[in-house]
Coordinates of C-alpha atoms and ligand atoms in Angstrom, one line a residue:
M268 CA 169.3 145.9 200.0
V269 CA 169.8 142.3 201.0
A270 CA 166.8 140.0 201.3
K271 CA 166.2 137.6 204.2
H272 CA 167.7 134.6 202.3
G273 CA 171.0 136.4 201.9
K274 CA 170.7 137.2 198.2
S275 CA 170.6 140.9 197.1
E276 CA 167.3 142.2 195.7
I277 CA 167.5 143.1 192.0
T278 CA 165.0 145.6 190.6
L279 CA 164.1 145.6 186.9
K280 CA 161.7 147.7 184.9
G281 CA 160.0 146.4 181.8
I282 CA 156.6 146.8 180.1
G283 CA 153.7 145.8 182.4
V284 CA 151.2 144.1 180.1
S285 CA 148.9 142.2 182.3
P286 CA 148.0 143.8 185.7
G287 CA 148.2 142.2 189.1
I288 CA 150.8 141.3 191.6
A289 CA 152.4 137.8 191.9
I290 CA 155.1 136.4 194.1
H291 CA 156.5 132.9 193.6
E292 CA 159.4 130.8 192.6
V293 CA 161.0 131.2 189.2
Q294 CA 160.9 128.5 186.6
L295 CA 163.5 129.6 184.0
L296 CA 162.6 128.1 180.6
S297 CA 165.5 127.4 178.4
P298 CA 165.1 126.4 174.8
Q299 CA 165.7 122.7 174.8
I300 CA 168.9 122.1 173.0
H301 CA 169.8 118.5 173.2
Q302 CA 173.5 118.6 173.8
A303 CA 175.4 115.7 172.3
V304 CA 177.6 115.0 175.3
Q305 CA 180.2 112.3 174.4
R306 CA 180.6 109.3 176.7
S307 CA 182.7 106.1 176.2
I308 CA 181.1 102.8 176.3
N309 CA 182.4 99.2 176.7
P310 CA 182.2 96.7 173.8
E311 CA 179.5 94.8 175.7
E312 CA 177.3 98.0 175.9
V313 CA 177.3 98.4 172.1
A314 CA 174.3 96.2 171.4
A315 CA 172.2 98.1 174.0
E316 CA 173.3 101.5 172.6
I317 CA 172.3 100.4 169.1
E318 CA 169.0 99.2 170.4
R319 CA 168.4 102.5 172.1
F320 CA 169.1 104.3 168.8
K321 CA 166.7 101.9 166.9
E322 CA 164.0 102.6 169.4
A323 CA 164.4 106.3 169.0
L324 CA 164.2 105.9 165.3
I325 CA 160.9 103.9 165.6
A326 CA 159.5 106.5 167.9
T327 CA 160.5 109.3 165.5
H328 CA 159.1 107.4 162.5
D329 CA 155.7 106.9 164.4
Q330 CA 155.5 110.6 165.5
I331 CA 156.2 111.8 161.9
K332 CA 153.5 109.5 160.5
L333 CA 151.0 110.7 163.1
I334 CA 151.7 114.3 162.3
Q335 CA 151.5 113.6 158.6
K336 CA 148.1 112.0 159.0
Q337 CA 146.6 114.9 160.9
V338 CA 148.2 117.5 158.6
S339 CA 146.7 115.7 155.6
K340 CA 143.3 115.8 157.3
V341 CA 143.3 119.5 158.0
L342 CA 145.6 121.0 155.4
G343 CA 145.4 118.5 152.6
D344 CA 147.7 116.0 151.0
E345 CA 149.9 118.6 149.4
H346 CA 151.1 119.8 152.8
A347 CA 151.3 116.3 154.3
S348 CA 153.6 115.2 151.5
I349 CA 156.3 117.4 152.9
F350 CA 156.7 114.9 155.7
D351 CA 157.5 112.1 153.2
A352 CA 161.0 113.7 153.1
H353 CA 161.3 113.4 156.9
I354 CA 160.3 109.8 156.7
L355 CA 162.9 109.2 154.1
V356 CA 165.5 110.6 156.4
V357 CA 164.5 108.5 159.4
D358 CA 164.3 105.3 157.2
D359 CA 167.6 106.0 155.3
R360 CA 169.6 102.8 155.5
S361 CA 173.0 104.4 154.7
F362 CA 172.5 107.2 157.2
I363 CA 171.5 104.7 160.0
E364 CA 174.3 102.3 159.1
D365 CA 176.8 105.1 159.2
V366 CA 175.8 106.0 162.7
I367 CA 175.8 102.3 163.9
R368 CA 179.1 101.6 162.3
T369 CA 180.7 104.6 164.0
V370 CA 179.2 103.7 167.5
R371 CA 180.8 100.2 167.1
K372 CA 184.1 101.5 165.9
D373 CA 184.6 104.5 168.3
L374 CA 182.9 102.9 171.3
V375 CA 181.0 106.0 172.2
N376 CA 177.3 106.8 172.9
V377 CA 175.0 107.4 170.0
E378 CA 174.2 111.1 170.5
P379 CA 177.5 112.7 169.3
V380 CA 177.8 110.2 166.5
L381 CA 174.3 111.0 165.3
Q382 CA 175.0 114.7 165.4
T383 CA 178.2 114.4 163.5
V384 CA 176.8 112.1 160.8
A385 CA 173.7 114.3 160.4
N386 CA 175.8 117.4 160.1
R387 CA 178.0 115.8 157.5
Y388 CA 174.9 114.7 155.4
A389 CA 173.2 118.1 155.8
D390 CA 176.3 120.1 154.9
M391 CA 176.9 118.0 151.8
L392 CA 173.3 118.5 150.6
A393 CA 173.3 122.2 151.5
K394 CA 176.1 122.7 149.0
V395 CA 174.3 121.1 146.1
A396 CA 173.1 123.6 143.5
D397 CA 169.8 121.7 143.0
S398 CA 167.3 123.5 145.3
Y399 CA 165.3 120.3 146.0
L400 CA 168.3 118.6 147.3
S401 CA 169.6 121.5 149.3
E402 CA 166.3 121.9 151.0
R403 CA 166.7 118.3 152.2
A404 CA 169.5 119.6 154.5
A405 CA 166.8 121.3 156.6
D406 CA 164.8 118.0 156.8
I407 CA 167.9 116.2 158.1
R408 CA 168.4 118.8 160.8
D409 CA 164.7 118.8 161.8
V410 CA 164.6 115.0 162.0
T411 CA 167.8 114.8 163.9
K412 CA 166.4 117.2 166.5
R413 CA 163.4 114.9 166.9
I414 CA 165.6 111.8 167.2
M415 CA 167.8 113.5 169.8
A416 CA 164.7 114.5 171.8
N417 CA 163.5 110.8 171.7
L418 CA 167.0 109.6 172.8
A419 CA 166.7 111.9 175.8
G420 CA 163.1 110.7 176.4
E421 CA 161.8 114.3 176.1
T422 CA 159.4 116.2 173.9
L423 CA 160.3 119.2 171.8
N424 CA 157.9 121.3 173.8
Q425 CA 159.5 124.0 176.1
M426 CA 156.4 124.0 178.2
A427 CA 156.9 120.4 179.3
Q428 CA 159.6 121.7 181.7
I429 CA 156.8 123.2 183.9
S430 CA 155.7 120.7 186.6
K431 CA 154.7 122.9 189.6
N432 CA 153.3 126.3 190.4
C433 CA 155.8 129.0 189.3
I434 CA 156.3 132.3 187.6
V435 CA 157.7 131.6 184.1
V436 CA 160.8 133.5 183.1
A437 CA 161.9 133.0 179.4
H438 CA 163.8 134.9 176.7
D439 CA 160.7 134.8 174.6
L440 CA 157.5 132.7 174.3
T441 CA 156.1 131.9 171.0
P442 CA 152.3 131.8 170.5
S443 CA 152.6 128.0 170.4
D444 CA 154.5 128.0 173.7
T445 CA 151.9 130.1 175.4
A446 CA 149.0 128.1 173.9
S447 CA 150.4 124.8 175.3
I448 CA 151.1 126.1 178.7
D449 CA 149.6 124.3 181.7
K450 CA 147.3 127.1 182.9
S451 CA 146.8 125.7 186.4
L452 CA 150.6 126.0 187.2
V453 CA 151.6 129.3 185.8
L454 CA 151.1 132.3 188.1
G455 CA 152.8 134.9 185.9
F456 CA 155.1 135.6 183.0
V457 CA 158.3 137.5 182.6
T458 CA 160.3 137.7 179.4
D459 CA 163.3 139.4 177.9
L460 CA 161.5 140.2 174.6
G461 CA 158.0 141.5 173.9
S462 CA 155.7 144.4 174.2
A463 CA 152.1 145.3 175.2
T464 CA 150.5 143.7 172.1
S465 CA 152.9 140.7 171.7
H466 CA 151.3 137.3 172.0
T467 CA 152.8 136.6 175.4
A468 CA 151.0 139.7 176.6
I469 CA 147.7 138.6 174.9
M470 CA 148.0 135.2 176.5
A471 CA 148.8 136.5 179.9
R472 CA 145.7 138.7 179.8
A473 CA 143.7 135.7 178.7
L474 CA 144.9 133.6 181.6
E475 CA 144.5 136.7 183.9
V476 CA 148.0 136.3 185.3
P477 CA 150.3 139.3 185.9
A478 CA 153.1 139.7 183.2
V479 CA 156.0 142.0 182.6
V480 CA 157.8 141.8 179.2
G481 CA 160.6 143.6 177.4
L482 CA 163.1 143.3 180.2
H483 CA 166.0 142.7 177.8
N484 CA 168.2 140.5 180.1
V485 CA 166.1 139.1 182.9
T486 CA 167.0 135.5 181.9
A487 CA 170.7 136.4 182.6
V488 CA 170.1 137.5 186.2
V489 CA 167.6 135.0 187.5
S490 CA 167.8 131.3 188.2
T491 CA 165.2 128.6 188.7
G492 CA 164.2 128.6 192.4
D493 CA 164.8 132.4 193.0
T494 CA 161.8 134.2 194.4
I495 CA 160.4 136.8 192.1
L496 CA 157.8 139.5 192.7
I497 CA 156.1 141.0 189.6
D498 CA 153.9 144.1 189.4
G499 CA 152.2 143.6 186.1
G500 CA 150.4 147.0 186.2
R501 CA 153.5 149.1 186.6
G502 CA 156.0 146.8 184.9
F503 CA 158.3 146.2 187.8
V504 CA 160.1 143.0 188.6
F505 CA 161.9 142.3 191.9
I506 CA 164.2 139.3 192.1
N507 CA 164.7 138.0 195.7
P508 CA 162.6 140.8 197.2
T509 CA 163.4 142.2 200.6
D510 CA 161.0 142.0 203.5
A511 CA 160.3 145.7 203.2
R512 CA 159.4 145.2 199.5
L513 CA 157.2 142.2 200.3
K514 CA 155.4 144.3 203.0
E515 CA 154.9 147.2 200.6
Y516 CA 153.4 145.0 197.9
K517 CA 151.2 143.1 200.3
K518 CA 149.5 146.4 201.1
R519 CA 149.3 147.4 197.4
A520 CA 147.8 144.0 196.5
Q521 CA 145.2 144.5 199.3
E522 CA 144.3 147.9 197.9
Q523 CA 144.0 146.6 194.4
E524 CA 141.8 143.8 195.6
L525 CA 139.4 146.2 197.2
I526 CA 139.1 148.3 194.0
L527 CA 138.5 145.1 192.0
E528 CA 135.8 144.0 194.4
E529 CA 134.1 147.4 194.0
L530 CA 134.3 147.1 190.2
G531 CA 132.9 143.6 190.4
T532 CA 129.6 145.1 191.6
L533 CA 129.2 146.6 188.1
R534 CA 128.9 143.2 186.5
D535 CA 125.2 143.3 185.7
K536 CA 125.0 147.0 185.1
P537 CA 124.8 148.3 181.5
P538 CA 127.9 149.9 179.9
E539 CA 126.1 153.2 179.7
T540 CA 127.5 156.8 180.1
Q541 CA 126.0 159.2 182.6
D542 CA 123.9 160.7 179.8
G543 CA 122.6 157.4 178.6
Y544 CA 124.8 156.5 175.7
L545 CA 125.4 152.7 175.4
V546 CA 128.7 151.3 174.3
P547 CA 128.6 147.4 174.3
I548 CA 131.7 145.8 175.8
T549 CA 132.4 142.4 174.2
A550 CA 135.3 140.0 174.8
N551 CA 138.5 139.1 173.0
I552 CA 139.2 135.4 173.5
E553 CA 141.9 132.9 172.5
L554 CA 140.8 129.9 174.4
L555 CA 137.5 128.2 175.1
E556 CA 138.5 128.2 178.8
E557 CA 137.9 132.0 178.8
L558 CA 134.1 131.7 178.0
N559 CA 133.0 131.5 181.6
G560 CA 135.0 134.6 182.5
I561 CA 133.1 136.8 179.9
G562 CA 129.8 137.2 181.8
E563 CA 131.6 137.0 185.2
R564 CA 133.6 140.1 184.3
G565 CA 130.5 142.0 183.0
A566 CA 131.1 141.7 179.2
K567 CA 128.5 140.4 176.8
G568 CA 129.3 138.5 173.7
I569 CA 132.6 138.0 171.8
G570 CA 134.0 140.8 169.6
L571 CA 137.1 138.8 168.6
F572 CA 137.7 135.1 168.7
R573 CA 141.3 134.6 167.8
T574 CA 140.7 131.1 166.2
E575 CA 144.3 130.5 165.3
F576 CA 145.0 129.7 168.9
L577 CA 143.0 126.5 168.3
F578 CA 145.9 125.5 166.0
L579 CA 148.8 126.5 168.2
G580 CA 150.5 124.3 170.8
V581 CA 148.6 121.2 169.7
E582 CA 149.9 118.1 168.1
I583 CA 146.5 117.3 166.4
L584 CA 145.2 120.2 164.3
P585 CA 141.4 120.7 164.7
D586 CA 139.5 119.4 161.6
E587 CA 136.1 120.7 160.4
D588 CA 134.1 118.8 163.1
A589 CA 136.4 119.8 165.9
Q590 CA 136.3 123.5 164.8
T591 CA 132.5 123.4 164.4
S592 CA 132.1 122.2 168.0
A593 CA 134.5 124.8 169.3
Y594 CA 132.6 127.6 167.5
E595 CA 129.2 126.2 168.6
E596 CA 130.4 126.1 172.2
A597 CA 131.3 129.8 172.0
A598 CA 128.0 130.7 170.2
R599 CA 125.9 128.8 172.7
S600 CA 127.7 130.3 175.7
Q601 CA 126.9 133.8 174.7
H602 CA 123.5 133.4 173.0
P603 CA 121.7 135.7 172.1
S604 CA 124.7 138.1 172.3
P605 CA 126.8 138.1 169.1
V606 CA 130.0 136.1 168.7
V607 CA 132.5 137.4 166.1
I608 CA 134.7 134.6 164.8
R609 CA 137.8 135.9 163.1
T610 CA 139.1 133.6 160.4
L611 CA 142.6 132.3 160.9
D612 CA 145.4 134.8 161.5
L613 CA 148.2 132.3 161.0
G614 CA 151.7 133.0 159.6
A615 CA 154.6 135.1 160.8
D616 CA 155.1 134.1 164.4
K617 CA 151.8 132.2 164.6
L618 CA 152.7 128.9 163.0
P619 CA 151.1 125.6 164.0
A620 CA 153.5 122.7 164.8
N621 CA 154.4 120.9 161.6
F622 CA 153.2 123.6 159.3
E623 CA 155.9 124.1 156.7
M624 CA 156.4 127.5 155.3
G625 CA 159.2 128.9 153.2
D626 CA 161.6 131.4 154.8
E627 CA 160.4 135.0 154.4
M628 CA 162.6 138.1 154.8
N629 CA 159.7 140.1 156.4
P630 CA 157.2 137.6 157.7
F631 CA 154.9 140.2 159.2
L632 CA 154.5 141.7 155.7
G633 CA 154.4 138.3 154.2
D634 CA 152.1 135.4 153.7
R635 CA 150.0 135.7 156.8
A636 CA 146.3 135.9 157.9
I637 CA 143.9 136.3 154.9
R638 CA 146.8 136.0 152.4
L639 CA 147.8 132.6 153.8
C640 CA 144.1 131.5 153.8
L641 CA 143.6 132.5 150.2
T642 CA 146.7 130.6 149.2
H643 CA 145.6 127.5 151.3
P644 CA 142.0 127.1 150.2
E645 CA 141.7 123.7 151.8
L646 CA 142.6 125.1 155.2
F647 CA 140.4 128.2 154.7
K648 CA 137.3 126.4 153.4
T649 CA 137.5 123.9 156.2
Q650 CA 137.2 126.8 158.6
L651 CA 134.5 128.7 156.7
R652 CA 132.4 125.5 156.6
A653 CA 132.9 125.0 160.3
I654 CA 131.9 128.7 161.1
L655 CA 128.8 128.4 158.9
R656 CA 127.8 125.0 160.5
A657 CA 128.1 126.7 163.9
S658 CA 126.0 129.6 162.9
T659 CA 122.5 128.1 163.2
L660 CA 121.7 129.8 166.5
G661 CA 121.8 133.1 164.6
N662 CA 124.3 135.0 166.8
V663 CA 127.5 134.0 164.9
R664 CA 129.3 136.7 162.9
M665 CA 132.6 136.4 161.1
M666 CA 135.4 138.7 159.9
Y667 CA 138.7 138.5 158.0
P668 CA 142.0 139.6 159.4
M669 CA 144.6 141.8 157.6
I670 CA 142.6 142.7 154.6
S671 CA 144.7 145.2 152.6
C672 CA 142.6 145.7 149.4
V673 CA 139.2 145.2 147.9
Q674 CA 140.3 142.2 145.8
E675 CA 141.2 140.1 148.9
L676 CA 137.8 140.8 150.4
A677 CA 136.1 139.9 147.2
D678 CA 138.1 136.6 147.0
A679 CA 137.4 135.7 150.6
N680 CA 133.7 136.3 150.1
A681 CA 133.8 134.2 146.9
M682 CA 135.2 131.3 148.9
L683 CA 132.6 131.9 151.5
Q684 CA 129.9 131.7 148.8
E685 CA 131.3 128.4 147.5
C686 CA 131.1 127.0 151.0
M687 CA 127.5 128.1 151.4
E688 CA 126.7 126.5 148.1
E689 CA 128.3 123.2 149.1
L690 CA 126.4 123.2 152.4
R691 CA 123.1 123.9 150.7
E692 CA 123.7 121.0 148.3
Q693 CA 124.4 118.8 151.3
A694 CA 121.3 120.1 153.0
I695 CA 123.4 121.2 156.0
A696 CA 121.8 124.1 157.9
F697 CA 123.5 127.5 158.5
D698 CA 122.6 131.1 159.0
E699 CA 121.9 132.5 155.5
N700 CA 122.0 136.0 156.9
I701 CA 125.3 135.7 158.7
Q702 CA 127.0 139.1 159.1
V703 CA 130.5 139.2 157.6
G704 CA 132.9 142.0 158.5
T705 CA 136.5 142.9 158.0
M706 CA 139.2 143.9 160.3
I707 CA 140.9 147.2 159.6
E708 CA 144.5 146.6 160.5
V709 CA 146.4 147.9 157.5
P710 CA 146.5 151.6 156.7
S711 CA 145.6 150.9 153.1
A712 CA 142.4 149.3 154.2
A713 CA 141.5 152.2 156.5
L714 CA 142.1 154.6 153.6
V715 CA 139.8 152.7 151.2
A716 CA 137.2 151.9 153.9
D717 CA 134.5 153.4 151.6
L718 CA 135.4 150.8 148.9
L719 CA 135.4 147.9 151.4
A720 CA 132.1 148.8 153.0
P721 CA 129.9 147.5 150.2
H722 CA 131.4 144.0 150.7
V723 CA 130.8 143.8 154.5
S724 CA 128.4 144.5 157.3
F725 CA 130.8 145.9 159.8
F726 CA 134.4 147.0 160.6
S727 CA 136.5 145.9 163.5
I728 CA 139.7 148.0 164.0
G729 CA 142.7 146.0 165.0
T730 CA 144.8 148.8 166.5
N731 CA 147.6 146.4 167.4
D732 CA 148.5 145.9 163.8
L733 CA 147.1 149.2 162.5
I734 CA 149.6 151.1 164.7
Q735 CA 152.5 148.8 163.8
Y736 CA 151.9 149.1 160.1
T737 CA 151.1 152.8 160.1
M738 CA 154.1 153.9 162.2
A739 CA 156.5 151.2 160.9
V740 CA 157.0 150.1 164.6
D741 CA 157.2 146.3 165.2
R742 CA 154.5 145.7 167.8
G743 CA 156.5 143.0 169.5
N744 CA 159.9 144.7 169.7
E745 CA 160.8 146.1 173.1
N746 CA 163.5 148.3 171.6
V747 CA 161.0 150.4 169.7
A748 CA 158.1 150.1 172.2
H749 CA 158.5 153.8 173.1
L750 CA 157.6 154.7 169.5
Y751 CA 154.4 152.7 169.5
K752 CA 151.8 155.4 170.0
P753 CA 148.0 154.8 169.9
T754 CA 147.6 158.5 170.3
H755 CA 149.7 159.4 167.2
M756 CA 147.6 161.8 165.1
A757 CA 147.8 159.4 162.2
I758 CA 146.1 156.7 164.2
I759 CA 143.4 159.1 165.5
R760 CA 142.7 160.4 162.0
L761 CA 142.5 156.8 160.6
I762 CA 140.1 155.7 163.3
D763 CA 138.0 158.9 162.8
H764 CA 137.9 158.2 159.0
V765 CA 136.9 154.5 159.3
V766 CA 134.1 155.3 161.8
K767 CA 132.7 158.1 159.7
V768 CA 132.7 155.8 156.6
S769 CA 131.0 153.0 158.4
H770 CA 128.3 155.3 159.7
E771 CA 127.7 156.8 156.2
H772 CA 127.1 153.2 155.0
G773 CA 124.7 152.5 157.9
Q774 CA 127.2 150.2 159.5
W775 CA 129.1 150.0 162.8
T776 CA 132.7 149.9 163.9
C777 CA 134.2 148.0 166.8
V778 CA 137.8 148.4 168.2
C779 CA 139.2 145.1 169.2
G780 CA 142.9 146.0 169.5
Q781 CA 144.6 146.7 172.9
M782 CA 143.8 150.4 172.5
A783 CA 140.1 149.6 173.5
A784 CA 141.4 148.1 176.7
A785 CA 143.4 151.1 177.8
P786 CA 141.1 152.9 180.3
T787 CA 142.6 156.3 179.5
L788 CA 141.9 156.0 175.8
V789 CA 138.3 154.8 176.1
P790 CA 136.7 158.3 176.2
L791 CA 138.7 159.2 173.1
L792 CA 137.4 156.2 171.1
I793 CA 133.8 156.8 172.3
G794 CA 134.1 160.4 171.3
L795 CA 135.3 159.4 167.9
G796 CA 132.1 157.4 167.5
V797 CA 133.4 153.9 168.0
D798 CA 130.3 151.7 168.5
E799 CA 131.7 148.8 170.4
L800 CA 134.8 147.9 172.4
S801 CA 136.1 144.4 172.5
V802 CA 138.6 143.7 175.3
S803 CA 140.1 140.8 177.2
P804 CA 137.6 139.8 179.9
S805 CA 139.9 140.8 182.7
Q806 CA 139.9 144.4 181.4
A807 CA 136.1 144.6 181.1
P808 CA 135.4 145.9 184.7
L809 CA 137.8 148.8 184.3
I810 CA 136.4 149.7 180.9
K811 CA 132.8 149.5 182.2
D812 CA 133.7 151.7 185.2
V813 CA 135.1 154.4 182.8
I814 CA 132.1 154.3 180.5
R815 CA 129.7 154.6 183.4
K816 CA 131.5 157.6 184.8
L817 CA 131.8 159.4 181.5
H818 CA 129.5 161.9 179.9
Y819 CA 129.2 161.2 176.2
S820 CA 129.2 164.9 175.4
D821 CA 132.6 165.3 177.2
A822 CA 133.9 162.4 175.2
V823 CA 132.9 164.1 171.9
E824 CA 134.5 167.3 173.1
L825 CA 137.7 165.4 173.9
A826 CA 137.8 163.7 170.5
Q827 CA 137.2 167.1 168.7
K828 CA 140.2 168.6 170.6
A829 CA 142.3 165.5 169.9
L830 CA 141.6 165.7 166.2
V831 CA 143.2 169.1 166.0
S832 CA 146.0 168.5 168.5
P833 CA 149.6 169.3 167.7
S834 CA 151.1 166.1 169.1
S835 CA 150.6 162.7 170.5
E836 CA 151.9 163.8 173.9
Y837 CA 149.2 166.5 174.0
V838 CA 146.5 164.0 173.3
E839 CA 147.9 161.7 176.0
E840 CA 147.7 164.5 178.5
L841 CA 144.1 165.3 177.6
C842 CA 143.1 161.6 178.0
H843 CA 145.0 161.2 181.2
A844 CA 143.5 164.3 182.8
M845 CA 140.0 163.1 182.0
I846 CA 140.5 159.7 183.6
K847 CA 142.2 161.3 186.6
R848 CA 139.1 163.4 187.0
I849 CA 136.4 160.9 186.5
A850 CA 137.8 157.5 187.4
P851 CA 141.2 157.8 189.3
E852 CA 140.8 154.3 190.7
V853 CA 141.5 152.6 187.4
L854 CA 144.8 154.3 187.3
E855 CA 145.7 152.5 190.5
L856 CA 145.3 149.2 188.6
S857 CA 146.7 150.0 185.3
E858 CA 149.7 152.3 185.9
Ligands
PEP76 C1 144.9 143.7 166.3 O1 145.8 143.7 165.4 O2 144.6 144.8 166.9 C2 144.2 142.5 166.6 C3 143.1 142.6 167.4 O3 144.6 141.3 166.1 P1 145.9 140.5 166.8 O4 146.3 141.2 168.0 O5 145.4 139.2 167.0 O6 146.9 140.7 165.7
MG77 MG1 146.0 141.9 164.2

């Protein structure tokens, strides 16, 4: 079919990760590669060209110094000293003279000369057997990228390309990209890569904008300025939609709006089943901007504050005071309801700007989350002190991500004790009875839940990671998304085990992974005995609707059947049939 503007409509199907319908112009984000286009210059232009180069060097020097200062403040001098090598590059007289000499001799602009000279230096160093010197090759390449950006008068931030309302189309968005996005301008996200629990998806739900990911090649078929229609619930994308398509979706959007309006009336009602069983709905948040939406959407308290997002997409990393005030703001906004602050889940794809980490073959199995915190005590203790200082209202709780064995938990708690001792010595107030929990995201942790329980007050199951690590399915890889199954019997058995252990220890278990926000799976989780569901605020009305239409006894019966089911597909059918029977309206929004 041909759309009004003469371009043919293109339909693509991906993974719908944040519901809603959006229609707008495309802004195609391309990674900013500063091409060194060669241009001849006249002899009288040489002085100005060299001046332009020197100005870019000064700007680069100043930027690196500023980054170094703030890295030193938050991560300590050891990390900051890495930038000494960058400064050495930008101040290197022979490197600079080499570039200037060539510009004078060849009468060309500075960019291609800089690129050639930098490549020559980097290649030379990369060949040296000494590992210290060969690593300097990476420094030269990094610094050259920054000088090139300064010569072009641009920043290294992809998101700086967005200047008006648009639907962002990109090959992929890193957590840093999404965290630095101008929220007032972006009406939706569409990406080649990604899956339901990838960070683009998490951020789209946080911003409450529709998103479709895992489209493989959307960036190859769309151009900036095309009109795009996205159906974030069903995972459809229409490029240059026809009039008939626009009409169909206008109707669908109106119907969805009516359902959401109806669900909005549940806001102040308790999340209680028909037979009086209460299942608190708390919020997953990444940004402080989401705090207002929690109560508005009918959730109460925070079950997961992904604090690493405070570190992503910013030039200045938050120090102890800045973190304390962020956590205090969250605690104040929800008081007296609890606020669970998760300690930093950095590493793998979530790396702050200017945070240097060695290359890892398998970063998701590498130095991330609690492991990275334990090997960076300065970073970890700064956060622990900030959480403690923010705990005086009495509603702050904290938990550790990606615990895989008892020793990690014991080490983390020991550092927490050290921080408590320091604060006591300095007569700084904090909640002496702060509840400390652990996330269960690694199968080994689920299986030794009984050994972890004595060290904590609660468990929070992070199904996004638990599923990826149990099934060996990369949670962010669209090519294996069909294998990622929350209803796999291994997952159901692990959840059942963790819940039972926590109850035997007089404790409670929350689920804060995306599984808790899937309306069809909520009865199953409740039936397995999960005590709390933490979901992105936008999902809270749907989840509350399901809980309020459910009989607890039916949920228990469903879970018992699921536990002895022959397959994941069979469990899916059971779950789907139940929602179709009790709350079909939520399927309109989420499928
Ligand atoms: C999880 O793994 O389920 C979780 C909630 O943590 P994150 O999505 O931030 O990894
Ligand atoms: Mg996780």
